[in-house]
Amino acid sequence: MNDLLKSLNIAVETGKRAEAKRLTQSLVDSGMKPLDIVEQGLVPGMSAIGEKFKNNEVFVPEMLIAARAMKEAMIILEPLLAQAGIKPKHTVILGTVQGDLHDIGKNLVGMMLKGANFGVIDLGTNVDPEKFPAAALEHGAHVIALSALLTTTMPAMKTTVDAIRASTVKGIKVMVGGAPISQEYCDQIGADGYSPDAASAVDLALRLVGETR
Amino acid sequence: MNDRRIPSPLVPRQSGLLLSDWLEHHGQPLNTRCGGRGLCRGCLVQLSTPAAPDPPPQRACQTDCATLPADLDCIQIAATSIRDASLHGVTTFELRHAGPTPAPRPGVGLALDIGTTTVAGALWDFPTGRLLADASRPNAQRRHGDDVVTRITFAVTRPDGLDRLRHALVHDTLAPLIDQLLARAALPVAAITQATAAGNPAMLHTLAGASLAGLATFPFRPVFLGGRTVPPAEHRLALACPVELIPGLGPFVGSDITAGALATGLLADDGPALLIDFGTNGEILLKHAGGYLATATAAGPAFEGGRLSCGAAAGPGVVSTLRRENNRWQPRLVPGSTGPAAGLSGAAYVDLLALGRREGWLNSFGRLDPRHAAVIRGPDHALRIQLSDTLFVTEPDIAELMQAKAAIAAGALTLLDLAGLRPADLRALHVAGGFGFHLDPDHALAIGLFPSVPRDSIRLAGNSSLGGASLLLHRENAPDLADLLDRTTVVELNQAPTFADNFTDCLSLYPFA
Ligand code: B12
């Protein structure tokens, strides 16, 4: 079992998606609990790659293939987690703002958050401002994460923050990111946090929910 | 590349006056490529005082002249902040179109290619069918942003934005280009009897003075996509004839690609063929059995030298080819130029990536191997390749190039997927634009920038947009254009299920499967 978990960690970290899928299935078949597979098989691999990214040892390509391998594993595990009624401690509502269809970076952020054991509700791309607070209410979320890749859709990020603040969801934290976004812009639109990449997005989310690593 | 020092007790300490604007009006325009929004590092300057001769750089576009230090000694402009005035677009093209020969008639025709980075024009003598002159110059709109979307932002967020963009294009770019062409042909402006223009919708909208608001966010709704005739009263050029705007295909797939399809002869290619334009927008057209598929991949300006430490558009004084002999770098400048190398062109970066893979100091993820002699640590302690005293390439540069490469390669692969084809099925690959011109096709194949096609099916087409605009001065070619427009489907890559996966696969430096 331990060997399988270790191999799964390596498969995720090095982005071997067929391996990741096969190993996850074997672990499920061997009777291991899905939550344990996530915590011991996926989280260490994703946090290792996140650490390496922060230390400048790997770049976006390696992150993307690791996320893709993790996704294969999650396709098997997510229905089982839902069946078992497992709810992660913290939930993040994630989406790309209205008018914008870019989602590769957003999906990577989502995978890293899942890899740190957050529940992630992904609303997809081109999401209306009002959908974010509505989803936060429905899922009892703690954080809303917004992505924008176009300078022309940055204003939609502001509209979304305004819609969240005007809604009945209180005390929710909003984090923002995407290539044209900066800390200055985050402050300007009244969001609670910005991070430039998917690895530091995890630290930011943890900080926003009051946990540190 | 040397920094420039401006002794500047002269700058008025006027509040509301931006340092970048003052410099621009005093002959020192900066690379304000984010449109002056304080997002890029193109206008970094150092404000030296006797007490602090080497202060941290700051953005001139965010510096109010009223806040300048009282004892300002000089303004130091970093080499990377000096606006590239030597940009040269490609004006050469080959006309492979197999259409009917146009009948001789009186008059002179003007063909224009309005690119985001450079514009080019050609003057034709109708009675003889002879090319009278060609010329190109940088698009002055670049001061409002180096990609279309930044310019669209500029146009929609400022009350006078569209007008300023239009002025930059018409008054500061096209008017001098036309003057230059007329001077070369020794003709008065009244001689021009007909004009055509190819370009992406944002460029053609600014020329026509049409609102860019519909191009700002999804769902994109351009004011017009099909052709449009702009009468003399509206185009603001000195021409007495209207300008015919060639129809485009989609909001970001412009008529440069429709025109290019005509000029390269792709329409008549036997079997599947691909046309790739390596501009900022990375437009691609695939010819397949059922018709045509077109898309834009948003590669960004990396292959034109944008956002890279030592990147430059191919022009005089810029390295166009890189070789290594006996472990020594052999940079070659754009033919016909001399002097210290001022920067690296996209083609030189492709050479570097391919050589790095071949010699083993660059891995497939774009990481440099510190154990190799070619790789050193820079003053910032990060790994880099040092080509000369002033030219170097960093890992972040390589990452930027790989994203641009991945966007184009994944776009091409996705169109092939949709048509049920593999790269090996392609009979021809037409490479349009200035970037292709200096490129070593073997290197482009080795790093997976080009789909793996046999070497002799690669055609470097030059400025096929200008070629196509020239062809479309003749009504005889209109039916081919109409047929192309009719049979083309525009693909929105965000909605193509395989794009994201292809993008991830193509973010490595392997040949294109
Ligand atoms: C791939 C790509 C596309 C793909 C998108 C596919 C998809 N499903 O997402 C396609 C080809 C479809 C596309 C389309 C367009 N694109 Co595009 N695209 C890119 C490209 C090349 C890479 C983006 C990417 O995915 N990078 C990889 C990921 C991993 O990085 P990332 O997105 O930056 O995300 C990281 C961080 O930003 C951060 N992050 C992201 N989101 C969030 C959220 C939170 C909460 C946090 C904390 C962090 C965070 O973490 C991520 C991981 O580290 C960029 C160029 C570039 N260099 O960025 C242009 C670029 C973004 N596109 C651009 C343009 C213009 C367009 C189009 C308008 C034009 C066109 N060609 O049709 C359309 C618009 C479609 C639309 N309505 O959205 C421009 C935008 C220019 C501007 N000034 O805004 C760019 C910058 C290229 C350029 N310079 O011209 N594009």
mmCIF file of C-alpha atoms and ligand atoms in Angstrom, chain A residues 60 64 99-106 108-109 145-147 149-151 175-179 195-198 201, chain B residues 147 149-150 218 220 252 280-281 296-298 300-301 307 400 403 407 492-494 499 503, ligand 1:
data_model
loop_
_atom_site.group_PDB
_atom_site.id
_atom_site.type_symbol
_atom_site.label_atom_id
_atom_site.label_comp_id
_atom_site.label_asym_id
_atom_site.label_seq_id
_atom_site.Cartn_x
_atom_site.Cartn_y
_atom_site.Cartn_z
ATOM 1 C CA VAL A 60 4.383 26.313 -15.564
ATOM 2 C CA LEU A 64 0.311 21.844 -15.846
ATOM 3 C CA GLY A 99 -16.524 38.183 -21.042
ATOM 4 C CA ASP A 100 -13.421 36.033 -20.578
ATOM 5 C CA LEU A 101 -13.016 32.433 -21.717
ATOM 6 C CA HIS A 102 -9.435 31.733 -20.614
ATOM 7 C CA ASP A 103 -9.348 28.853 -18.163
ATOM 8 C CA ILE A 104 -6.029 27.025 -18.290
ATOM 9 C CA GLY A 105 -4.570 29.090 -15.423
ATOM 10 C CA LYS A 106 -7.826 28.995 -13.460
ATOM 11 C CA LEU A 108 -4.445 24.933 -12.528
ATOM 12 C CA VAL A 109 -5.315 27.056 -9.488
ATOM 13 C CA ALA A 145 -11.499 33.023 -6.407
ATOM 14 C CA LEU A 146 -11.722 35.076 -9.606
ATOM 15 C CA SER A 147 -9.565 34.772 -12.705
ATOM 16 C CA LEU A 149 -6.687 37.078 -18.475
ATOM 17 C CA LEU A 150 -7.733 40.011 -20.623
ATOM 18 C CA THR A 151 -7.186 43.657 -19.811
ATOM 19 C CA MET A 175 -9.018 36.312 -4.052
ATOM 20 C CA VAL A 176 -8.042 37.358 -7.553
ATOM 21 C CA GLY A 177 -5.436 36.399 -10.148
ATOM 22 C CA GLY A 178 -4.547 36.100 -13.834
ATOM 23 C CA ALA A 179 -1.749 37.496 -15.965
ATOM 24 C CA SER A 195 -1.307 35.937 -5.933
ATOM 25 C CA PRO A 196 0.687 35.721 -9.128
ATOM 26 C CA ASP A 197 0.635 31.951 -9.585
ATOM 27 C CA ALA A 198 -1.104 28.735 -8.641
ATOM 28 C CA ALA A 201 -2.581 30.838 -4.546
ATOM 29 C CA ASP B 147 -1.184 43.863 -28.507
ATOM 30 C CA VAL B 149 -6.494 44.064 -26.728
ATOM 31 C CA THR B 150 -4.418 46.637 -24.858
ATOM 32 C CA PHE B 218 -16.772 37.879 -25.222
ATOM 33 C CA PHE B 220 -17.333 39.624 -29.544
ATOM 34 C CA PHE B 252 -9.564 38.168 -34.205
ATOM 35 C CA THR B 280 0.988 38.714 -32.061
ATOM 36 C CA ASN B 281 -2.359 37.129 -32.738
ATOM 37 C CA ALA B 296 -6.434 32.933 -33.758
ATOM 38 C CA THR B 297 -4.211 31.686 -30.942
ATOM 39 C CA ALA B 298 -3.143 34.833 -29.081
ATOM 40 C CA GLY B 300 1.558 37.329 -27.829
ATOM 41 C CA PRO B 301 4.521 39.339 -29.066
ATOM 42 C CA ARG B 307 8.512 40.859 -23.343
ATOM 43 C CA GLU B 400 7.613 33.113 -22.389
ATOM 44 C CA GLN B 403 3.955 29.749 -24.098
ATOM 45 C CA ALA B 407 -0.328 28.574 -28.265
ATOM 46 C CA GLU B 492 -13.133 29.552 -31.109
ATOM 47 C CA LEU B 493 -10.335 27.551 -29.496
ATOM 48 C CA ASN B 494 -11.757 28.004 -26.008
ATOM 49 C CA PHE B 499 -7.085 22.736 -27.082
ATOM 50 C CA PHE B 503 -1.465 23.373 -25.106
HETATM 51 C C1 B12 C 1 -3.658 30.026 -24.208
HETATM 52 C C2 B12 C 1 -4.168 31.411 -24.529
HETATM 53 C C3 B12 C 1 -5.408 31.516 -25.156
HETATM 54 C C4 B12 C 1 -6.287 30.320 -25.447
HETATM 55 C C5 B12 C 1 -7.142 30.053 -24.195
HETATM 56 C C6 B12 C 1 -7.518 28.608 -23.977
HETATM 57 C C7 B12 C 1 -8.166 28.397 -22.658
HETATM 58 N N1 B12 C 1 -9.024 27.426 -22.602
HETATM 59 O O1 B12 C 1 -7.899 29.070 -21.662
HETATM 60 C C8 B12 C 1 -7.081 30.851 -26.671
HETATM 61 C C9 B12 C 1 -6.255 30.604 -27.912
HETATM 62 C C10 B12 C 1 -8.447 30.253 -26.878
HETATM 63 C C11 B12 C 1 -7.088 32.345 -26.379
HETATM 64 C C12 B12 C 1 -8.057 33.223 -26.836
HETATM 65 C C13 B12 C 1 -7.953 34.602 -26.731
HETATM 66 N N2 B12 C 1 -6.896 35.269 -26.221
HETATM 67 CO CO1 B12 C 1 -5.475 34.450 -25.211
HETATM 68 N N3 B12 C 1 -3.836 33.780 -24.506
HETATM 69 C C14 B12 C 1 -3.403 32.569 -24.235
HETATM 70 C C15 B12 C 1 -1.943 32.629 -23.717
HETATM 71 C C16 B12 C 1 -1.017 32.268 -24.878
HETATM 72 C C17 B12 C 1 -1.594 31.749 -22.530
HETATM 73 C C18 B12 C 1 -2.547 31.828 -21.342
HETATM 74 C C19 B12 C 1 -2.387 30.614 -20.472
HETATM 75 O O2 B12 C 1 -3.254 29.763 -20.405
HETATM 76 N N4 B12 C 1 -1.226 30.478 -19.808
HETATM 77 C C20 B12 C 1 -0.892 29.355 -18.925
HETATM 78 C C21 B12 C 1 -1.508 29.555 -17.549
HETATM 79 C C22 B12 C 1 -1.071 28.443 -16.618
HETATM 80 O O3 B12 C 1 -1.055 30.796 -17.029
HETATM 81 P P1 B12 C 1 -2.066 31.955 -16.565
HETATM 82 O O4 B12 C 1 -3.301 31.857 -17.324
HETATM 83 O O5 B12 C 1 -1.352 33.248 -16.533
HETATM 84 O O6 B12 C 1 -2.403 31.551 -15.047
HETATM 85 C C23 B12 C 1 -1.475 31.616 -13.975
HETATM 86 C C24 B12 C 1 -1.549 32.919 -13.176
HETATM 87 O O7 B12 C 1 -1.982 34.018 -13.934
HETATM 88 C C25 B12 C 1 -2.383 32.618 -11.991
HETATM 89 N N5 B12 C 1 -3.833 32.736 -12.061
HETATM 90 C C26 B12 C 1 -4.694 32.619 -13.082
HETATM 91 N N6 B12 C 1 -5.950 32.729 -12.672
HETATM 92 C C27 B12 C 1 -5.925 32.931 -11.334
HETATM 93 C C28 B12 C 1 -6.937 33.111 -10.389
HETATM 94 C C29 B12 C 1 -6.613 33.297 -9.057
HETATM 95 C C30 B12 C 1 -7.693 33.484 -8.052
HETATM 96 C C31 B12 C 1 -5.250 33.319 -8.656
HETATM 97 C C32 B12 C 1 -4.911 33.544 -7.240
HETATM 98 C C33 B12 C 1 -4.242 33.136 -9.595
HETATM 99 C C34 B12 C 1 -4.580 32.938 -10.923
HETATM 100 O O8 B12 C 1 -2.080 31.268 -11.742
HETATM 101 C C35 B12 C 1 -1.899 30.561 -12.980
HETATM 102 C C36 B12 C 1 -0.918 29.460 -12.792
HETATM 103 O O9 B12 C 1 0.322 29.862 -12.268
HETATM 104 C C37 B12 C 1 -1.848 34.137 -23.302
HETATM 105 C C38 B12 C 1 -0.441 34.718 -23.391
HETATM 106 C C39 B12 C 1 0.263 34.772 -22.071
HETATM 107 N N7 B12 C 1 1.560 34.822 -22.157
HETATM 108 O O10 B12 C 1 -0.355 34.801 -21.001
HETATM 109 C C40 B12 C 1 -2.839 34.798 -24.278
HETATM 110 C C41 B12 C 1 -3.517 36.117 -23.933
HETATM 111 C C42 B12 C 1 -3.990 36.103 -22.502
HETATM 112 N N8 B12 C 1 -4.703 36.125 -24.830
HETATM 113 C C43 B12 C 1 -4.934 37.271 -25.357
HETATM 114 C C44 B12 C 1 -5.988 37.549 -26.291
HETATM 115 C C45 B12 C 1 -5.989 38.922 -26.905
HETATM 116 C C46 B12 C 1 -6.958 36.576 -26.608
HETATM 117 C C47 B12 C 1 -8.170 36.806 -27.514
HETATM 118 C C48 B12 C 1 -8.975 38.061 -27.219
HETATM 119 C C49 B12 C 1 -7.712 36.918 -28.967
HETATM 120 C C50 B12 C 1 -7.854 35.735 -29.840
HETATM 121 N N9 B12 C 1 -6.769 35.192 -30.265
HETATM 122 O O11 B12 C 1 -8.912 35.341 -30.228
HETATM 123 C C51 B12 C 1 -8.998 35.531 -27.256
HETATM 124 C C52 B12 C 1 -10.074 35.810 -26.204
HETATM 125 C C53 B12 C 1 -11.010 34.713 -25.874
HETATM 126 C C54 B12 C 1 -11.807 35.083 -24.644
HETATM 127 N N10 B12 C 1 -12.952 35.689 -24.773
HETATM 128 O O12 B12 C 1 -11.384 34.902 -23.549
HETATM 129 C C55 B12 C 1 -3.945 38.326 -24.898
HETATM 130 C C56 B12 C 1 -4.533 39.321 -23.913
HETATM 131 C C57 B12 C 1 -3.978 40.695 -24.154
HETATM 132 C C58 B12 C 1 -4.526 41.688 -23.209
HETATM 133 N N11 B12 C 1 -3.981 42.858 -23.289
HETATM 134 O O13 B12 C 1 -5.406 41.435 -22.447
HETATM 135 C C59 B12 C 1 -2.758 37.449 -24.340
HETATM 136 C C60 B12 C 1 -1.985 38.063 -23.163
HETATM 137 C C61 B12 C 1 -1.807 37.224 -25.542
HETATM 138 C C62 B12 C 1 -1.271 38.522 -26.126
HETATM 139 N N12 B12 C 1 -0.253 39.127 -25.581
HETATM 140 O O14 B12 C 1 -1.782 38.998 -27.093
HETATM 141 N N13 B12 C 1 -5.997 32.678 -25.622
#
